Amino acid sequence: MRGSHIACLAVVSCLALPGCGGTAFMLPPVTDHEALVAAKEIEAADPTLPKFSRSDAYYREAIRRLGVQLTAGVAAVCARADTEECRFMFHYVDDDEVNAFADEGGDIYLHRGMLEYLETDEEIAAVMAHEMSHQIADHVYETRSSVLLGAVLGGLLMGGIAAVGGAPPEATEDWTTMGMQHGARAGQLAFSKEQEREADLLAAYVLARADFDLERAGRTFEVLAKLNGVATSSWNDTHPAGAERVVAWRKAVAEVEASPDKLPNIAAD
Ligand SMILES: [Zn+2]
């Protein structure tokens, strides 16, 4: 399909540009064999996906309390990541959407639909720490730049093709809009998996510095693996799900436990 071909071009252009994404903190990659073994383990352990529905007041209070605990120890992680944006505001969203996300300026949104699958404070804190880590690692800004660039390139390419092909002005405008939409989407997906991996790694440090039990927090990633078919498509599109993420989490925990200062190391280029 022509649209997706144009979108690919936008991604290639984005990846080729300096400063167009990239991660500073990285774990060693997860092998297929490791992911396969973990997938069988998760399946064998407990195939059910229970809900722990609680009141809105419970979730609001949990988010407030956990937010205080998480932010108390986070400044050193922000400093290591060289980010000046180290303020976080947590918002409870009273609806059934299975989602959580970070927005510009440190705003973090947690939907009840996601929280209902989490049982303990540690599990809720893991999702909060993951979203904080997107902010700490500057992903919100990176993604916005990449989406914008993808949209501009996509729009230029599609609009240009329509104009060169002798299309009337209205059609050229439609093609430009379509190209911008494809380009924006491609830009957002171009490095999201790497960003997610980096956010999970940083989250382990954020949780450790706030004295959360990392093993208990890790159950969140097993829940998320099972949530694959339930979460909204925006969550599924941008978050690596499943066993690979569970294995990566275990590696992150091992790295944190071996770290003398409980701070992440910047990966060499
Ligand atoms: Zn994420």
PDB file of C-alpha atoms and ligand atoms in Angstrom:
ATOM      1  CA  MET A   1       0.000   0.000   0.000  1.00  0.00           C
ATOM      2  CA  ARG A   2       1.352   3.367  -0.989  1.00  0.00           C
ATOM      3  CA  GLY A   3       0.472   5.055   2.318  1.00  0.00           C
ATOM      4  CA  SER A   4       2.508   2.633   4.413  1.00  0.00           C
ATOM      5  CA  HIS A   5       5.421   2.850   1.969  1.00  0.00           C
ATOM      6  CA  ILE A   6       5.483   6.625   2.426  1.00  0.00           C
ATOM      7  CA  ALA A   7       5.297   6.168   6.189  1.00  0.00           C
ATOM      8  CA  CYS A   8       8.365   3.896   6.039  1.00  0.00           C
ATOM      9  CA  LEU A   9      10.281   6.613   4.236  1.00  0.00           C
ATOM     10  CA  ALA A  10       9.440   9.044   6.987  1.00  0.00           C
ATOM     11  CA  VAL A  11      10.767   6.617   9.588  1.00  0.00           C
ATOM     12  CA  VAL A  12      14.012   6.037   7.708  1.00  0.00           C
ATOM     13  CA  SER A  13      14.510   9.784   7.392  1.00  0.00           C
ATOM     14  CA  CYS A  14      13.831  10.228  11.086  1.00  0.00           C
ATOM     15  CA  LEU A  15      16.247   7.495  12.106  1.00  0.00           C
ATOM     16  CA  ALA A  16      18.944   8.980   9.910  1.00  0.00           C
ATOM     17  CA  LEU A  17      18.737  12.390  11.548  1.00  0.00           C
ATOM     18  CA  PRO A  18      20.972  13.225  14.523  1.00  0.00           C
ATOM     19  CA  GLY A  19      19.101  13.832  17.758  1.00  0.00           C
ATOM     20  CA  CYS A  20      16.035  12.009  16.471  1.00  0.00           C
ATOM     21  CA  GLY A  21      15.528   9.696  19.432  1.00  0.00           C
ATOM     22  CA  GLY A  22      17.996   7.285  20.994  1.00  0.00           C
ATOM     23  CA  THR A  23      18.312   5.934  24.489  1.00  0.00           C
ATOM     24  CA  ALA A  24      20.871   6.569  27.197  1.00  0.00           C
ATOM     25  CA  PHE A  25      20.182   3.628  29.530  1.00  0.00           C
ATOM     26  CA  MET A  26      20.111   0.115  28.155  1.00  0.00           C
ATOM     27  CA  LEU A  27      19.952  -3.460  29.322  1.00  0.00           C
ATOM     28  CA  PRO A  28      21.539  -6.370  27.449  1.00  0.00           C
ATOM     29  CA  PRO A  29      18.963  -7.674  24.931  1.00  0.00           C
ATOM     30  CA  VAL A  30      16.643 -10.557  25.759  1.00  0.00           C
ATOM     31  CA  THR A  31      17.277 -13.660  23.632  1.00  0.00           C
ATOM     32  CA  ASP A  32      14.427 -15.557  21.939  1.00  0.00           C
ATOM     33  CA  HIS A  33      15.240 -18.574  24.064  1.00  0.00           C
ATOM     34  CA  GLU A  34      14.978 -16.564  27.304  1.00  0.00           C
ATOM     35  CA  ALA A  35      11.634 -15.108  26.191  1.00  0.00           C
ATOM     36  CA  LEU A  36      10.311 -18.560  25.242  1.00  0.00           C
ATOM     37  CA  VAL A  37      11.227 -20.078  28.602  1.00  0.00           C
ATOM     38  CA  ALA A  38       9.575 -17.154  30.443  1.00  0.00           C
ATOM     39  CA  ALA A  39       6.424 -17.391  28.284  1.00  0.00           C
ATOM     40  CA  LYS A  40       5.988 -21.055  29.249  1.00  0.00           C
ATOM     41  CA  GLU A  41       6.588 -20.190  32.908  1.00  0.00           C
ATOM     42  CA  ILE A  42       3.932 -17.444  32.927  1.00  0.00           C
ATOM     43  CA  GLU A  43       1.424 -19.706  31.188  1.00  0.00           C
ATOM     44  CA  ALA A  44       2.060 -22.606  33.548  1.00  0.00           C
ATOM     45  CA  ALA A  45       2.011 -20.492  36.720  1.00  0.00           C
ATOM     46  CA  ASP A  46      -1.440 -18.887  36.530  1.00  0.00           C
ATOM     47  CA  PRO A  47      -3.373 -18.481  33.313  1.00  0.00           C
ATOM     48  CA  THR A  48      -6.146 -16.378  34.947  1.00  0.00           C
ATOM     49  CA  LEU A  49      -6.288 -12.608  34.956  1.00  0.00           C
ATOM     50  CA  PRO A  50      -8.183 -11.586  38.095  1.00  0.00           C
ATOM     51  CA  LYS A  51      -9.602  -8.106  38.696  1.00  0.00           C
ATOM     52  CA  PHE A  52      -9.269  -6.401  42.074  1.00  0.00           C
ATOM     53  CA  SER A  53     -11.924  -3.742  41.700  1.00  0.00           C
ATOM     54  CA  ARG A  54     -11.827  -1.116  44.432  1.00  0.00           C
ATOM     55  CA  SER A  55     -13.492   2.235  45.004  1.00  0.00           C
ATOM     56  CA  ASP A  56     -12.434   5.430  43.273  1.00  0.00           C
ATOM     57  CA  ALA A  57     -11.487   6.805  46.715  1.00  0.00           C
ATOM     58  CA  TYR A  58      -9.135   3.844  47.263  1.00  0.00           C
ATOM     59  CA  TYR A  59      -7.341   4.421  43.968  1.00  0.00           C
ATOM     60  CA  ARG A  60      -7.098   8.188  44.436  1.00  0.00           C
ATOM     61  CA  GLU A  61      -5.575   7.735  47.898  1.00  0.00           C
ATOM     62  CA  ALA A  62      -3.207   4.967  46.724  1.00  0.00           C
ATOM     63  CA  ILE A  63      -1.945   7.135  43.853  1.00  0.00           C
ATOM     64  CA  ARG A  64      -1.437  10.101  46.193  1.00  0.00           C
ATOM     65  CA  ARG A  65       0.421   8.042  48.815  1.00  0.00           C
ATOM     66  CA  LEU A  66       2.552   6.078  46.329  1.00  0.00           C
ATOM     67  CA  GLY A  67       3.289   9.270  44.394  1.00  0.00           C
ATOM     68  CA  VAL A  68       4.755  10.861  47.548  1.00  0.00           C
ATOM     69  CA  GLN A  69       6.929   7.785  48.177  1.00  0.00           C
ATOM     70  CA  LEU A  70       8.119   7.525  44.561  1.00  0.00           C
ATOM     71  CA  THR A  71       8.985  11.188  44.140  1.00  0.00           C
ATOM     72  CA  ALA A  72      10.850  11.438  47.467  1.00  0.00           C
ATOM     73  CA  GLY A  73      13.826   9.466  46.136  1.00  0.00           C
ATOM     74  CA  VAL A  74      13.697  10.268  42.439  1.00  0.00           C
ATOM     75  CA  ALA A  75      15.873  13.400  42.252  1.00  0.00           C
ATOM     76  CA  ALA A  76      19.121  11.406  42.004  1.00  0.00           C
ATOM     77  CA  VAL A  77      17.766   9.384  39.057  1.00  0.00           C
ATOM     78  CA  CYS A  78      16.702  12.611  37.305  1.00  0.00           C
ATOM     79  CA  ALA A  79      20.191  14.035  37.912  1.00  0.00           C
ATOM     80  CA  ARG A  80      21.840  10.909  36.473  1.00  0.00           C
ATOM     81  CA  ALA A  81      19.583  11.156  33.407  1.00  0.00           C
ATOM     82  CA  ASP A  82      20.454  14.844  33.189  1.00  0.00           C
ATOM     83  CA  THR A  83      16.833  15.915  33.110  1.00  0.00           C
ATOM     84  CA  GLU A  84      15.609  19.154  34.585  1.00  0.00           C
ATOM     85  CA  GLU A  85      11.971  18.056  34.418  1.00  0.00           C
ATOM     86  CA  CYS A  86      11.739  16.167  37.685  1.00  0.00           C
ATOM     87  CA  ARG A  87       8.245  17.143  38.815  1.00  0.00           C
ATOM     88  CA  PHE A  88       5.394  14.689  38.623  1.00  0.00           C
ATOM     89  CA  MET A  89       1.651  15.085  38.893  1.00  0.00           C
ATOM     90  CA  PHE A  90      -0.410  11.923  39.058  1.00  0.00           C
ATOM     91  CA  HIS A  91      -3.997  11.901  37.830  1.00  0.00           C
ATOM     92  CA  TYR A  92      -6.582   9.202  38.392  1.00  0.00           C
ATOM     93  CA  VAL A  93      -8.885   8.696  35.413  1.00  0.00           C
ATOM     94  CA  ASP A  94     -12.237   7.330  36.446  1.00  0.00           C
ATOM     95  CA  ASP A  95     -13.012   5.143  33.425  1.00  0.00           C
ATOM     96  CA  ASP A  96     -12.673   1.570  32.176  1.00  0.00           C
ATOM     97  CA  GLU A  97      -9.964   2.135  29.594  1.00  0.00           C
ATOM     98  CA  VAL A  98      -7.033  -0.222  30.222  1.00  0.00           C
ATOM     99  CA  ASN A  99      -4.332   2.395  29.911  1.00  0.00           C
ATOM    100  CA  ALA A 100      -1.747   4.589  31.625  1.00  0.00           C
ATOM    101  CA  PHE A 101       0.414   7.268  30.041  1.00  0.00           C
ATOM    102  CA  ALA A 102       2.766  10.179  30.598  1.00  0.00           C
ATOM    103  CA  ASP A 103       2.141  13.588  29.085  1.00  0.00           C
ATOM    104  CA  GLU A 104       4.200  16.742  28.826  1.00  0.00           C
ATOM    105  CA  GLY A 105       5.175  18.605  31.975  1.00  0.00           C
ATOM    106  CA  GLY A 106       5.207  15.534  34.243  1.00  0.00           C
ATOM    107  CA  ASP A 107       1.482  14.778  34.051  1.00  0.00           C
ATOM    108  CA  ILE A 108       0.848  11.066  34.494  1.00  0.00           C
ATOM    109  CA  TYR A 109      -2.586   9.535  33.920  1.00  0.00           C
ATOM    110  CA  LEU A 110      -3.680   6.226  35.413  1.00  0.00           C
ATOM    111  CA  HIS A 111      -6.981   4.778  34.256  1.00  0.00           C
ATOM    112  CA  ARG A 112      -9.108   2.702  36.617  1.00  0.00           C
ATOM    113  CA  GLY A 113      -9.391   0.049  33.866  1.00  0.00           C
ATOM    114  CA  MET A 114      -5.650  -0.599  34.205  1.00  0.00           C
ATOM    115  CA  LEU A 115      -5.463  -0.286  38.007  1.00  0.00           C
ATOM    116  CA  GLU A 116      -8.171  -2.909  38.513  1.00  0.00           C
ATOM    117  CA  TYR A 117      -5.793  -5.628  37.325  1.00  0.00           C
ATOM    118  CA  LEU A 118      -3.159  -4.679  39.897  1.00  0.00           C
ATOM    119  CA  GLU A 119      -3.352  -6.120  43.386  1.00  0.00           C
ATOM    120  CA  THR A 120      -0.660  -4.574  45.558  1.00  0.00           C
ATOM    121  CA  ASP A 121       0.883  -1.155  46.190  1.00  0.00           C
ATOM    122  CA  GLU A 122       4.094  -2.406  44.563  1.00  0.00           C
ATOM    123  CA  GLU A 123       2.254  -3.309  41.358  1.00  0.00           C
ATOM    124  CA  ILE A 124       0.550   0.096  41.110  1.00  0.00           C
ATOM    125  CA  ALA A 125       3.858   1.801  41.949  1.00  0.00           C
ATOM    126  CA  ALA A 126       5.540  -0.125  39.098  1.00  0.00           C
ATOM    127  CA  VAL A 127       3.165   1.395  36.528  1.00  0.00           C
ATOM    128  CA  MET A 128       3.627   4.849  38.080  1.00  0.00           C
ATOM    129  CA  ALA A 129       7.425   4.485  38.076  1.00  0.00           C
ATOM    130  CA  HIS A 130       7.356   3.335  34.432  1.00  0.00           C
ATOM    131  CA  GLU A 131       5.403   6.443  33.407  1.00  0.00           C
ATOM    132  CA  MET A 132       7.694   8.680  35.511  1.00  0.00           C
ATOM    133  CA  SER A 133      10.636   7.151  33.676  1.00  0.00           C
ATOM    134  CA  HIS A 134       9.238   8.245  30.304  1.00  0.00           C
ATOM    135  CA  GLN A 135       9.423  11.788  31.636  1.00  0.00           C
ATOM    136  CA  ILE A 136      12.864  11.310  33.235  1.00  0.00           C
ATOM    137  CA  ALA A 137      14.310   9.921  29.987  1.00  0.00           C
ATOM    138  CA  ASP A 138      12.785  12.766  27.965  1.00  0.00           C
ATOM    139  CA  HIS A 139      10.662  10.381  25.892  1.00  0.00           C
ATOM    140  CA  VAL A 140       7.660  12.688  25.824  1.00  0.00           C
ATOM    141  CA  TYR A 141       9.735  15.341  24.105  1.00  0.00           C
ATOM    142  CA  GLU A 142      11.517  12.814  21.824  1.00  0.00           C
ATOM    143  CA  THR A 143       8.219  11.285  20.742  1.00  0.00           C
ATOM    144  CA  ARG A 144       6.620  14.640  20.117  1.00  0.00           C
ATOM    145  CA  SER A 145       9.566  15.694  17.934  1.00  0.00           C
ATOM    146  CA  SER A 146       9.502  12.420  16.049  1.00  0.00           C
ATOM    147  CA  VAL A 147       5.732  12.568  15.516  1.00  0.00           C
ATOM    148  CA  LEU A 148       6.001  16.135  14.287  1.00  0.00           C
ATOM    149  CA  LEU A 149       8.875  15.339  11.943  1.00  0.00           C
ATOM    150  CA  GLY A 150       7.109  12.211  10.678  1.00  0.00           C
ATOM    151  CA  ALA A 151       3.965  14.258  10.036  1.00  0.00           C
ATOM    152  CA  VAL A 152       5.835  16.962   8.146  1.00  0.00           C
ATOM    153  CA  LEU A 153       7.771  14.484   6.004  1.00  0.00           C
ATOM    154  CA  GLY A 154       4.713  12.326   5.371  1.00  0.00           C
ATOM    155  CA  GLY A 155       2.671  15.394   4.427  1.00  0.00           C
ATOM    156  CA  LEU A 156       5.370  16.731   2.117  1.00  0.00           C
ATOM    157  CA  LEU A 157       5.870  13.376   0.404  1.00  0.00           C
ATOM    158  CA  MET A 158       2.205  12.551  -0.123  1.00  0.00           C
ATOM    159  CA  GLY A 159       1.256  16.116  -1.058  1.00  0.00           C
ATOM    160  CA  GLY A 160       4.221  16.272  -3.423  1.00  0.00           C
ATOM    161  CA  ILE A 161       3.312  13.016  -5.129  1.00  0.00           C
ATOM    162  CA  ALA A 162      -0.295  14.156  -5.606  1.00  0.00           C
ATOM    163  CA  ALA A 163       0.772  17.550  -6.992  1.00  0.00           C
ATOM    164  CA  VAL A 164       3.356  16.062  -9.386  1.00  0.00           C
ATOM    165  CA  GLY A 165       0.758  13.539 -10.549  1.00  0.00           C
ATOM    166  CA  GLY A 166      -1.450  16.445 -11.639  1.00  0.00           C
ATOM    167  CA  ALA A 167      -4.098  15.959  -8.948  1.00  0.00           C
ATOM    168  CA  PRO A 168      -6.536  18.854  -8.356  1.00  0.00           C
ATOM    169  CA  PRO A 169      -5.775  21.065  -5.303  1.00  0.00           C
ATOM    170  CA  GLU A 170      -8.484  19.463  -3.091  1.00  0.00           C
ATOM    171  CA  ALA A 171      -7.099  15.984  -3.757  1.00  0.00           C
ATOM    172  CA  THR A 172      -3.560  17.201  -3.059  1.00  0.00           C
ATOM    173  CA  GLU A 173      -4.803  18.505   0.282  1.00  0.00           C
ATOM    174  CA  ASP A 174      -6.394  15.127   1.140  1.00  0.00           C
ATOM    175  CA  TRP A 175      -3.196  13.289   0.255  1.00  0.00           C
ATOM    176  CA  THR A 176      -1.173  15.716   2.345  1.00  0.00           C
ATOM    177  CA  THR A 177      -3.441  15.122   5.364  1.00  0.00           C
ATOM    178  CA  MET A 178      -3.279  11.363   4.851  1.00  0.00           C
ATOM    179  CA  GLY A 179       0.511  11.515   4.531  1.00  0.00           C
ATOM    180  CA  MET A 180       0.757  13.550   7.743  1.00  0.00           C
ATOM    181  CA  GLN A 181      -1.379  11.022   9.620  1.00  0.00           C
ATOM    182  CA  HIS A 182       0.690   8.073   8.385  1.00  0.00           C
ATOM    183  CA  GLY A 183       3.905   9.951   9.054  1.00  0.00           C
ATOM    184  CA  ALA A 184       2.863  10.928  12.570  1.00  0.00           C
ATOM    185  CA  ARG A 185       1.983   7.353  13.407  1.00  0.00           C
ATOM    186  CA  ALA A 186       5.245   6.025  11.941  1.00  0.00           C
ATOM    187  CA  GLY A 187       7.205   8.649  13.859  1.00  0.00           C
ATOM    188  CA  GLN A 188       5.571   7.620  17.123  1.00  0.00           C
ATOM    189  CA  LEU A 189       6.283   3.936  16.579  1.00  0.00           C
ATOM    190  CA  ALA A 190       9.815   4.384  15.264  1.00  0.00           C
ATOM    191  CA  PHE A 191      11.597   4.080  18.583  1.00  0.00           C
ATOM    192  CA  SER A 192       8.843   3.404  21.034  1.00  0.00           C
ATOM    193  CA  LYS A 193      10.011  -0.120  21.875  1.00  0.00           C
ATOM    194  CA  GLU A 194      13.455   1.153  22.822  1.00  0.00           C
ATOM    195  CA  GLN A 195      11.854   3.886  24.893  1.00  0.00           C
ATOM    196  CA  GLU A 196       9.682   1.341  26.659  1.00  0.00           C
ATOM    197  CA  ARG A 197      12.678  -0.830  27.485  1.00  0.00           C
ATOM    198  CA  GLU A 198      14.531   2.179  28.830  1.00  0.00           C
ATOM    199  CA  ALA A 199      11.479   3.230  30.887  1.00  0.00           C
ATOM    200  CA  ASP A 200      11.242  -0.252  32.447  1.00  0.00           C
ATOM    201  CA  LEU A 201      14.931  -0.188  33.367  1.00  0.00           C
ATOM    202  CA  LEU A 202      14.723   3.296  34.901  1.00  0.00           C
ATOM    203  CA  ALA A 203      11.525   2.292  36.720  1.00  0.00           C
ATOM    204  CA  ALA A 204      13.461  -0.435  38.545  1.00  0.00           C
ATOM    205  CA  TYR A 205      15.837   2.236  39.879  1.00  0.00           C
ATOM    206  CA  VAL A 206      13.004   4.640  40.757  1.00  0.00           C
ATOM    207  CA  LEU A 207      11.240   1.855  42.690  1.00  0.00           C
ATOM    208  CA  ALA A 208      14.425   0.695  44.426  1.00  0.00           C
ATOM    209  CA  ARG A 209      15.262   4.200  45.603  1.00  0.00           C
ATOM    210  CA  ALA A 210      11.735   4.502  47.016  1.00  0.00           C
ATOM    211  CA  ASP A 211      12.228   1.207  48.914  1.00  0.00           C
ATOM    212  CA  PHE A 212       9.682  -0.838  46.986  1.00  0.00           C
ATOM    213  CA  ASP A 213      10.138  -4.607  46.776  1.00  0.00           C
ATOM    214  CA  LEU A 214      11.193  -5.163  43.160  1.00  0.00           C
ATOM    215  CA  GLU A 215      10.079  -8.771  43.063  1.00  0.00           C
ATOM    216  CA  ARG A 216       6.542  -7.875  44.112  1.00  0.00           C
ATOM    217  CA  ALA A 217       6.558  -4.939  41.672  1.00  0.00           C
ATOM    218  CA  GLY A 218       7.601  -7.352  38.925  1.00  0.00           C
ATOM    219  CA  ARG A 219       4.235  -9.117  38.991  1.00  0.00           C
ATOM    220  CA  THR A 220       2.932  -6.068  37.094  1.00  0.00           C
ATOM    221  CA  PHE A 221       4.841  -7.198  34.019  1.00  0.00           C
ATOM    222  CA  GLU A 222       3.266 -10.637  34.159  1.00  0.00           C
ATOM    223  CA  VAL A 223      -0.165  -8.982  34.399  1.00  0.00           C
ATOM    224  CA  LEU A 224       0.682  -6.712  31.464  1.00  0.00           C
ATOM    225  CA  ALA A 225       1.804  -9.724  29.449  1.00  0.00           C
ATOM    226  CA  LYS A 226      -1.599 -11.333  29.989  1.00  0.00           C
ATOM    227  CA  LEU A 227      -3.398  -8.031  29.348  1.00  0.00           C
ATOM    228  CA  ASN A 228      -2.247  -8.060  25.757  1.00  0.00           C
ATOM    229  CA  GLY A 229      -5.669  -8.762  24.335  1.00  0.00           C
ATOM    230  CA  VAL A 230      -7.547  -6.503  26.773  1.00  0.00           C
ATOM    231  CA  ALA A 231      -5.648  -3.199  26.804  1.00  0.00           C
ATOM    232  CA  THR A 232      -6.496  -0.412  24.381  1.00  0.00           C
ATOM    233  CA  SER A 233      -4.752  -0.544  21.047  1.00  0.00           C
ATOM    234  CA  SER A 234      -2.692   2.563  21.873  1.00  0.00           C
ATOM    235  CA  TRP A 235      -1.204   0.761  24.883  1.00  0.00           C
ATOM    236  CA  ASN A 236      -0.595  -2.438  22.901  1.00  0.00           C
ATOM    237  CA  ASP A 237       0.966  -0.598  19.971  1.00  0.00           C
ATOM    238  CA  THR A 238       3.539   1.194  22.028  1.00  0.00           C
ATOM    239  CA  HIS A 239       4.332  -1.213  24.877  1.00  0.00           C
ATOM    240  CA  PRO A 240       6.299  -4.403  24.329  1.00  0.00           C
ATOM    241  CA  ALA A 241       4.183  -7.030  25.979  1.00  0.00           C
ATOM    242  CA  GLY A 242       4.739 -10.524  27.069  1.00  0.00           C
ATOM    243  CA  ALA A 243       7.595 -12.641  28.143  1.00  0.00           C
ATOM    244  CA  GLU A 244      10.363 -10.509  26.663  1.00  0.00           C
ATOM    245  CA  ARG A 245       9.406  -7.708  29.020  1.00  0.00           C
ATOM    246  CA  VAL A 246       9.257 -10.038  32.017  1.00  0.00           C
ATOM    247  CA  VAL A 247      12.784 -11.307  31.298  1.00  0.00           C
ATOM    248  CA  ALA A 248      14.046  -7.754  30.770  1.00  0.00           C
ATOM    249  CA  TRP A 249      12.542  -6.793  34.141  1.00  0.00           C
ATOM    250  CA  ARG A 250      14.404  -9.627  35.877  1.00  0.00           C
ATOM    251  CA  LYS A 251      17.640  -8.420  34.252  1.00  0.00           C
ATOM    252  CA  ALA A 252      16.870  -4.862  35.372  1.00  0.00           C
ATOM    253  CA  VAL A 253      16.352  -6.053  38.959  1.00  0.00           C
ATOM    254  CA  ALA A 254      19.676  -7.913  38.866  1.00  0.00           C
ATOM    255  CA  GLU A 255      21.363  -4.752  37.573  1.00  0.00           C
ATOM    256  CA  VAL A 256      19.828  -2.595  40.327  1.00  0.00           C
ATOM    257  CA  GLU A 257      20.808  -5.106  43.008  1.00  0.00           C
ATOM    258  CA  ALA A 258      24.405  -5.133  41.746  1.00  0.00           C
ATOM    259  CA  SER A 259      24.568  -1.341  41.564  1.00  0.00           C
ATOM    260  CA  PRO A 260      26.526   0.158  44.495  1.00  0.00           C
ATOM    261  CA  ASP A 261      24.801   3.564  44.338  1.00  0.00           C
ATOM    262  CA  LYS A 262      21.368   2.395  43.067  1.00  0.00           C
ATOM    263  CA  LEU A 263      21.709   4.644  40.031  1.00  0.00           C
ATOM    264  CA  PRO A 264      21.555   3.613  36.363  1.00  0.00           C
ATOM    265  CA  ASN A 265      24.650   3.586  34.153  1.00  0.00           C
ATOM    266  CA  ILE A 266      24.616   5.518  30.903  1.00  0.00           C
ATOM    267  CA  ALA A 267      25.169   3.100  28.003  1.00  0.00           C
ATOM    268  CA  ALA A 268      28.171   3.617  25.764  1.00  0.00           C
ATOM    269  CA  ASP A 269      27.279   4.556  22.161  1.00  0.00           C
TER     270      ASP A 269
HETATM  271 ZN    ZN B   1       5.516   3.113  28.488  1.00  0.00          ZN
END
